CSV table of C-alpha atoms and ligand atoms in Angstrom, one decimal:
chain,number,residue,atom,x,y,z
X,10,UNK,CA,26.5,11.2,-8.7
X,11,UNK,CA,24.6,13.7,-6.7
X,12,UNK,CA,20.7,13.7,-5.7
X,13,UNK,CA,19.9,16.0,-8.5
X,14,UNK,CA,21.9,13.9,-11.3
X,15,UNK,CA,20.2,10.9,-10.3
X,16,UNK,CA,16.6,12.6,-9.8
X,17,UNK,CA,17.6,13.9,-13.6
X,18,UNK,CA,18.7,10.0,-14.2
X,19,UNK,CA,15.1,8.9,-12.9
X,20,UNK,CA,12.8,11.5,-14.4
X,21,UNK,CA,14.1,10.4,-17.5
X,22,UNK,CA,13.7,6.5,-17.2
X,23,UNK,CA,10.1,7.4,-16.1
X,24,UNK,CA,9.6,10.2,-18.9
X,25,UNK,CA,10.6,7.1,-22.0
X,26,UNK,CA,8.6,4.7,-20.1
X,27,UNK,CA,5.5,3.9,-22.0
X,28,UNK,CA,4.5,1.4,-18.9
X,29,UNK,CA,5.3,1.9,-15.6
X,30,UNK,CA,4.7,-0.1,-12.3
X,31,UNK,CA,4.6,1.6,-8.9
X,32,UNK,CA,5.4,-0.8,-6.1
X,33,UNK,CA,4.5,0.5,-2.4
X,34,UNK,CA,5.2,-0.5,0.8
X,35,UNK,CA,5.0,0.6,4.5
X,36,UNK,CA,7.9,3.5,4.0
X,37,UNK,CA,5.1,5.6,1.8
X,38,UNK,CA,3.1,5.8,4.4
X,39,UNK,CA,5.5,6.5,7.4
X,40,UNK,CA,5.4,10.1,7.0
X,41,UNK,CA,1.4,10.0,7.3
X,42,UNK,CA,2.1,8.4,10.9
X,43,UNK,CA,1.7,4.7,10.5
X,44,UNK,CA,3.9,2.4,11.2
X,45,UNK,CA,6.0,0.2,9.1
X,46,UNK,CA,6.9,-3.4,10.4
X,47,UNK,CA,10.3,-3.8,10.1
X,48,UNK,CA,13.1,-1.0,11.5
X,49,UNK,CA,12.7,1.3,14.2
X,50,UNK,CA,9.9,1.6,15.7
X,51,UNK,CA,8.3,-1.3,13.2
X,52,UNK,CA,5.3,-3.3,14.5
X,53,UNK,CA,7.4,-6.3,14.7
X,54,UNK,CA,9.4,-5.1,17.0
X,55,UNK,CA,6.9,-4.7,19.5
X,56,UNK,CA,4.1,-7.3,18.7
X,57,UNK,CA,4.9,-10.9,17.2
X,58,UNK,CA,3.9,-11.7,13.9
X,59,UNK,CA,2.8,-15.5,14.8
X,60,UNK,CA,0.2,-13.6,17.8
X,61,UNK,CA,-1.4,-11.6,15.7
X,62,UNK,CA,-1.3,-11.9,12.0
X,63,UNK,CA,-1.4,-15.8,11.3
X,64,UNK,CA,-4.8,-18.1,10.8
X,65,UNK,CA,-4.0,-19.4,14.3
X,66,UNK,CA,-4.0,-16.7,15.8
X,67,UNK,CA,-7.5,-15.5,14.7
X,68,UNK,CA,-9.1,-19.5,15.7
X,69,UNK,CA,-7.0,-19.4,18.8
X,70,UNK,CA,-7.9,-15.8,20.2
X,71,UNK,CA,-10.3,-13.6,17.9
X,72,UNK,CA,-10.4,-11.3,20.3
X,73,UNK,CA,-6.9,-10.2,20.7
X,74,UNK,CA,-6.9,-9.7,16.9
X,75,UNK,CA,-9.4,-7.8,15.7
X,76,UNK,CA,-8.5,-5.6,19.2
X,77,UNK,CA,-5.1,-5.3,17.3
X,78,UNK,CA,-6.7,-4.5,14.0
X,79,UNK,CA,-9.5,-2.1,15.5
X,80,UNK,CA,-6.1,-0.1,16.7
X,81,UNK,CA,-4.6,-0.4,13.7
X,82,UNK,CA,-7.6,0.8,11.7
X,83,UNK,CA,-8.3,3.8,14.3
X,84,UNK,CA,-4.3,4.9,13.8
X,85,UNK,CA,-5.1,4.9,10.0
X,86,UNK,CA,-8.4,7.1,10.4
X,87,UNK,CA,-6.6,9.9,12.4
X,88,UNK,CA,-3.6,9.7,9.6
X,89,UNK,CA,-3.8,12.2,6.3
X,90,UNK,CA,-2.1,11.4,3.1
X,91,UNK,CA,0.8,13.0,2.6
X,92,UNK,CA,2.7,14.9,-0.4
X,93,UNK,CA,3.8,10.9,-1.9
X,94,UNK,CA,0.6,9.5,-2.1
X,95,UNK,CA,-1.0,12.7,-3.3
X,96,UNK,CA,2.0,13.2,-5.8
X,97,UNK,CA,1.5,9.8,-7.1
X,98,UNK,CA,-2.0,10.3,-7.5
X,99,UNK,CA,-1.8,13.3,-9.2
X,100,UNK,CA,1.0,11.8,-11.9
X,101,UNK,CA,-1.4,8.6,-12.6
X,102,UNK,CA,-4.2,11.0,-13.3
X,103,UNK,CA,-2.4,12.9,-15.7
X,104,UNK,CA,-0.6,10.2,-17.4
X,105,UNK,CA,-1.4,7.2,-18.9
X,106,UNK,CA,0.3,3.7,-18.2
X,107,UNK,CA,0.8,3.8,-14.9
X,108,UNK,CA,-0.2,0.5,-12.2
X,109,UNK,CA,-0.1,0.9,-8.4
X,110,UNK,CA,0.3,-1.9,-6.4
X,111,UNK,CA,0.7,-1.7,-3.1
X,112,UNK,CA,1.1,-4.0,-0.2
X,113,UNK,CA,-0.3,-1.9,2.4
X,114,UNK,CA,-3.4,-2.6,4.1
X,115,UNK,CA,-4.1,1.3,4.6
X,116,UNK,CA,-5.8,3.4,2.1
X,117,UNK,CA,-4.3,6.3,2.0
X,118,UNK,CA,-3.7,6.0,-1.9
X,119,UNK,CA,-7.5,6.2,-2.6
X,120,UNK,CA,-7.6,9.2,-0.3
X,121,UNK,CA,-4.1,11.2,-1.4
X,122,UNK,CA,-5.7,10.2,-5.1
X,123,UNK,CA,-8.8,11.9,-3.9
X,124,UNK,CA,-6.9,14.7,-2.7
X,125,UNK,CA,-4.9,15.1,-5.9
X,126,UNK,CA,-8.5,14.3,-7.9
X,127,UNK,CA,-9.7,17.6,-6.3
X,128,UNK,CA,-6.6,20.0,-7.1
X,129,UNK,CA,-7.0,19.1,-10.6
X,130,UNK,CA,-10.4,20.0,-11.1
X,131,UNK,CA,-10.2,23.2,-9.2
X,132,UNK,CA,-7.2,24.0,-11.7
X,133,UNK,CA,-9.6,22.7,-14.3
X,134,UNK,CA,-7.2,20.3,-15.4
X,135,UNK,CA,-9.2,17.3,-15.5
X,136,UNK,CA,-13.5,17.5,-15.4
X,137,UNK,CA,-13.7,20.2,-18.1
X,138,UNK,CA,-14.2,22.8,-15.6
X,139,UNK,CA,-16.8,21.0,-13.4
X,140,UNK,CA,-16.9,17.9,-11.4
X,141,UNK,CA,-16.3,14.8,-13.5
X,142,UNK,CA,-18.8,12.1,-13.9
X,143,UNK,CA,-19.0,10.4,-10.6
X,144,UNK,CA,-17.1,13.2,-8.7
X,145,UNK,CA,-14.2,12.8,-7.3
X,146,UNK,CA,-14.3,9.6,-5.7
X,147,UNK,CA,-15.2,8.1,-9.2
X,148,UNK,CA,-12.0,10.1,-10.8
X,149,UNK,CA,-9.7,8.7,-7.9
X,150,UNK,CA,-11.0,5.1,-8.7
X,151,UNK,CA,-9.7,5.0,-11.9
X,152,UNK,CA,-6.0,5.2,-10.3
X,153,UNK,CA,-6.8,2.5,-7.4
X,154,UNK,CA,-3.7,0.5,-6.4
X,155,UNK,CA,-3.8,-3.0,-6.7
X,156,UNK,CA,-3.8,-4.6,-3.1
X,157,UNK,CA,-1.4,-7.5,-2.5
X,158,UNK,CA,-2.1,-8.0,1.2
X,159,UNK,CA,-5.6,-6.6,1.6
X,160,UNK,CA,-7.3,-3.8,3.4
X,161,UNK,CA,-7.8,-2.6,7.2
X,162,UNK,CA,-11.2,-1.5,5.9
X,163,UNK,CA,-12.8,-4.9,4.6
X,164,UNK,CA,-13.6,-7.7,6.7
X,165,UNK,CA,-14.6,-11.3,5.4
X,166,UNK,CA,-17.2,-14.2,6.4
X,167,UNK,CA,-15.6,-17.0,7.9
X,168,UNK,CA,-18.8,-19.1,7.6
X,169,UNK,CA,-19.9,-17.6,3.9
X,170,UNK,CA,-16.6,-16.1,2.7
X,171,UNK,CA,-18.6,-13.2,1.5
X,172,UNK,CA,-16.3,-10.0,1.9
X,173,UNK,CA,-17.6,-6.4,2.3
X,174,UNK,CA,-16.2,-2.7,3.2
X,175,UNK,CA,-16.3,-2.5,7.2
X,176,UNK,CA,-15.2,0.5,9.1
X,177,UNK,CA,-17.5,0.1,12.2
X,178,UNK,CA,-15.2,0.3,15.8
X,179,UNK,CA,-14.3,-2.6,17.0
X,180,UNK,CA,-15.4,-4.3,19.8
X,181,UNK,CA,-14.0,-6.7,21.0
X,182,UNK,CA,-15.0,-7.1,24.8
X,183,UNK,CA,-16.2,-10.4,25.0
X,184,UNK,CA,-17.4,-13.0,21.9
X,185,UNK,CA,-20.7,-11.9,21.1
X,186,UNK,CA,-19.8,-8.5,20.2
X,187,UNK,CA,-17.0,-9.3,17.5
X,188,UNK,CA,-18.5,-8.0,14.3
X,189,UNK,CA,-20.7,-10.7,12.2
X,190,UNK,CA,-21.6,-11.4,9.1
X,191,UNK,CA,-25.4,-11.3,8.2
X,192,UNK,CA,-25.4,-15.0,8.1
X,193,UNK,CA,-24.4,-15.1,11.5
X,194,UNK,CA,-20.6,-16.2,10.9
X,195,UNK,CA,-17.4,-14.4,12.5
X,196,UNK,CA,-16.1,-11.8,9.8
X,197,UNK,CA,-12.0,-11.6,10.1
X,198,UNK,CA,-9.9,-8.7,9.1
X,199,UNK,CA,-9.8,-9.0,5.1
X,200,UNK,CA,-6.1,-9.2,5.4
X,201,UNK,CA,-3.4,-11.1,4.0
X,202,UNK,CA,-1.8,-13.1,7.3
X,203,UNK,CA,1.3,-14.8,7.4
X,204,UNK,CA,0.8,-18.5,6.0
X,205,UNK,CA,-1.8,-17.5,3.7
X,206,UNK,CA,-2.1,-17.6,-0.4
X,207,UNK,CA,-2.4,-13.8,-1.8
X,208,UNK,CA,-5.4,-12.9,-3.3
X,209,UNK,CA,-5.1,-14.9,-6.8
X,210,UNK,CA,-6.5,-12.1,-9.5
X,211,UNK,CA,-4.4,-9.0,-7.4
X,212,UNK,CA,-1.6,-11.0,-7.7
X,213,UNK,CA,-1.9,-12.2,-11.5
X,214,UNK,CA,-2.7,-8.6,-12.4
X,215,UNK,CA,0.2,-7.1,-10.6
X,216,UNK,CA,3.2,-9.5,-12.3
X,217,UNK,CA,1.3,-9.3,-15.4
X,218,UNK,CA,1.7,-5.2,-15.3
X,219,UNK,CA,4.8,-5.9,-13.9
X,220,UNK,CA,6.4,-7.7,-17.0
X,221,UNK,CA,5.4,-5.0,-19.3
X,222,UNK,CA,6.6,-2.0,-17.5
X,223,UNK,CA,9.8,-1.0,-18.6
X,224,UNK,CA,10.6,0.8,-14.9
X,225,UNK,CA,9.7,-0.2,-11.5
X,226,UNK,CA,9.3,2.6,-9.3
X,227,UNK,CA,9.7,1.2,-5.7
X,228,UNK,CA,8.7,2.9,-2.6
X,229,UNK,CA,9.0,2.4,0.6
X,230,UNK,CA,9.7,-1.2,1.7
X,231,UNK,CA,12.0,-3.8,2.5
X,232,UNK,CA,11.2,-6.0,-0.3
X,233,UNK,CA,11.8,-8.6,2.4
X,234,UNK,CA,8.0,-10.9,2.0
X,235,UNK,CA,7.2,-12.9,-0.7
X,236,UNK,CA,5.6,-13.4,-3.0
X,237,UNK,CA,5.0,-9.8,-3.3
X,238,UNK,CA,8.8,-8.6,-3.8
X,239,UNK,CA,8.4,-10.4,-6.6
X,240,UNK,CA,6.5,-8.0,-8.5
X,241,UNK,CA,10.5,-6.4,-9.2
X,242,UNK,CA,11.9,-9.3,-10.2
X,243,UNK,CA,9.1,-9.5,-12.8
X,244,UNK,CA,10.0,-5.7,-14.3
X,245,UNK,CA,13.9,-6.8,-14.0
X,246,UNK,CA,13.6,-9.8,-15.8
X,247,UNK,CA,11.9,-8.6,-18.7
X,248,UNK,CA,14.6,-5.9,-19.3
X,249,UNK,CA,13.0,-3.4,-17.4
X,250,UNK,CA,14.6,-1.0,-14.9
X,251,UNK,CA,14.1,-0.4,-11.5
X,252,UNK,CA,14.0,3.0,-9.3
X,253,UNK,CA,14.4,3.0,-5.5
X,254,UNK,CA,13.3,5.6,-2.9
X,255,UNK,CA,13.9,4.5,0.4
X,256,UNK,CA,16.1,6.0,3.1
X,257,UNK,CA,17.3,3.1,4.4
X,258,UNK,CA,18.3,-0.5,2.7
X,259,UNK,CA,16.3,-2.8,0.6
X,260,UNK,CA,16.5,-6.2,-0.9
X,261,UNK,CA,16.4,-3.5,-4.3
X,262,UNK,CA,19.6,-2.1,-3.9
X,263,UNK,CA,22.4,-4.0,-5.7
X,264,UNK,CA,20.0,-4.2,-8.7
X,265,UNK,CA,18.4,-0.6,-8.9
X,266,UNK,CA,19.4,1.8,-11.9
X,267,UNK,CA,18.7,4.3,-9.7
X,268,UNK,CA,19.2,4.8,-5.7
X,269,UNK,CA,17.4,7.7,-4.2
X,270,UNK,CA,18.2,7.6,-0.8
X,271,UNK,CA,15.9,9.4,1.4
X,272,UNK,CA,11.8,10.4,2.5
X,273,UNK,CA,9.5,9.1,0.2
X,274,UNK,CA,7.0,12.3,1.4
X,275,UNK,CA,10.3,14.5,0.0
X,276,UNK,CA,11.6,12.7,-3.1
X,277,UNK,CA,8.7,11.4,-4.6
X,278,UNK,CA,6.9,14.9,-5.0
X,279,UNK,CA,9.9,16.4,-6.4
X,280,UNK,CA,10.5,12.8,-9.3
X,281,UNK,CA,7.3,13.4,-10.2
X,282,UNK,CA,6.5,17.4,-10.9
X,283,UNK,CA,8.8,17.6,-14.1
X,284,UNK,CA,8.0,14.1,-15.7
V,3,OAD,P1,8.8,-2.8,6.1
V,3,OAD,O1,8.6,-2.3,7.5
V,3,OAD,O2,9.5,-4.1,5.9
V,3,OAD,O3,9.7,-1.7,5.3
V,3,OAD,C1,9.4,-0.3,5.4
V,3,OAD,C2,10.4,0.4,4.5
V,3,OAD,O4,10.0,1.7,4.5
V,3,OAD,C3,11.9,0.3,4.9
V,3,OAD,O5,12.7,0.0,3.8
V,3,OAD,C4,12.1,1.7,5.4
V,3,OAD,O6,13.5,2.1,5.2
V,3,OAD,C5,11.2,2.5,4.6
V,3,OAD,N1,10.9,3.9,5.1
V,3,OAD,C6,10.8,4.3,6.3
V,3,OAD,N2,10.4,5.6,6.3
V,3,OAD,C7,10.3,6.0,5.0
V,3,OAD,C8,9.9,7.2,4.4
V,3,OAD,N3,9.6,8.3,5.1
V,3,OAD,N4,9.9,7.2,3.0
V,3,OAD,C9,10.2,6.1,2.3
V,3,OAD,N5,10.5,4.9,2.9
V,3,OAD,C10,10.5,4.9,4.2
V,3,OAD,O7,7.4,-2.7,5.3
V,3,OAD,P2,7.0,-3.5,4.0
V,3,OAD,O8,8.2,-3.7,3.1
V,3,OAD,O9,5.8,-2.8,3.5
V,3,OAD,O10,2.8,-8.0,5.3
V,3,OAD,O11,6.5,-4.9,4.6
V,3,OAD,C11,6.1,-5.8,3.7
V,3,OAD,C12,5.0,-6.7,4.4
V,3,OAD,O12,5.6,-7.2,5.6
V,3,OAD,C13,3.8,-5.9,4.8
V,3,OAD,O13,2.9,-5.8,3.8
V,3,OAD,C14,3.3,-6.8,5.9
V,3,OAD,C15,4.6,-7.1,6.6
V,3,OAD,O14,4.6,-8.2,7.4
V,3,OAD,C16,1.8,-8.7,5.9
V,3,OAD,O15,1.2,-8.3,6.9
V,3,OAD,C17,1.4,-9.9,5.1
């Protein structure tokens, strides 16, 4: 089959689809400029895993991780959506049914969904010719991915566990100016590290949507750490099919209906415009 049958093939599993599940990883974002973990030029080719993204490694040396996240959350500040994540957000704003989840720590989503938000009210599409209630942030919200592993931009309270939005600069020159909590406590990226339980209700909701969506539309990762690959397996076992765009190979690829091999920034855009 060629591209364009199996692009045909997908628009049309996603066109019957009454419920559909978008599952993101890394790969959606690697046009925008961030880098994915695994593959050439991944993160965990150059920086171990156990160092840097593991309990320990935040009680041994606090320092040396929240340096590694402050870079990680400057890289993601300089980046811009690109055409998948505003394509995406455009198609869940115009159609009903759809659930993001995503297991990237980025948030490119909200803001290529902010970008799409903005399109459509200039073409008066959604907002009845003016701003919607809330603006655009509010119109972008209602399409927010579910977050498996987290966000660069939230930290938490290791004393209080309270968790907030933070996207001061970090400093992490000596102890003392590690960012705190306003009890006084160490706050810690708001991440998902390796060793750790996912966040309980993201993780319910996500297999939940999961089971009733009769496609899977997978972009963009591995599907190689668990228990978010799951989210798949939860589409495929209730008779649902699964889409893959990826230009390289997945843990997806002997059960997908449909294989588009290539950028995500390329194929998504062009999946979604006619569905
Ligand atoms: P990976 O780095 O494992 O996979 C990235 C995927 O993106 C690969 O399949 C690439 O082929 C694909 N890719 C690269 N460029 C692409 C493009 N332009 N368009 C589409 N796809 C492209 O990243 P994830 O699968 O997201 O977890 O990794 C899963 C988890 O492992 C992460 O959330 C992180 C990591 O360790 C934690 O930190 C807990």
């Amino acid at each position: 089959m060629s591209v364009a049958d199996d692009l045909r093939c997908a628009r049309d599993l996603l066109a019957h689809a009454e419920r559909v599940v978008v599952f993101t990883g890394a790969g959606v974002s690697a046009e925008s400029g961030v880098p994915t973990f695994r593959g050439p030029g991944g993160l965990w080719k150059s920086f171990r895993p156990e160092q840097l993204a593991t309990p320990q490694a935040f009680a041994r040396d606090p320092r040396l991780v929240w340096e590694w996240y402050g870079w990680r959350r400057e890289i993601v500040a300089e980046c811009r959506p690109n055409l998948a994540h505003v394509a995406l957000g455009r198609w869940m704003l115009m159609r009903e049914g759809v659930t993001l989840v995503t297991q990237n720590v980025d948030d490119l989503h909200e803001r290529g969904a902010e970008d799409a938000a903005r399109g459509l009210i200039r073409e008066g599409r959604i907002g009845g010719g003016g701003e919607p209630a809330g603006g655009v942030r509010a119109a972008a919200a209602r399409v927010a991915p579910i977050r498996l592993h987290g966000s660069l931009f939230h930290a938490r309270c290791t004393r209080c566990g309270g968790e907030r939005a933070h996207r001061d600069p970090i400093d992490a020159a000596t102890a003392e100016t590690l960012p705190r909590c306003a009890c006084g406590g160490l706050l810690r990226p708001a991440v998902v590290w390796f060793g750790e339980s996912l966040p309980e209700d993201a993780l319910q909701a996500a297999f939940h949507a999961a089971s009733e969506a009769a496609v899977c539309l997978v972009v963009g990762t591995t599907g190689a750490v668990h228990p978010a690959a799951g989210v798949v397996h939860e589409t495929l076992g209730a008779g649902g099919a699964v889409i893959v765009v990826d230009p390289g190979e997945t843990a997806y690829d002997d059960v997908a209906a449909v294989r588009l091999w290539g950028a995500a920034g390329e194929l998504v855009p062009e999946l979604l415009a006619a569905t």
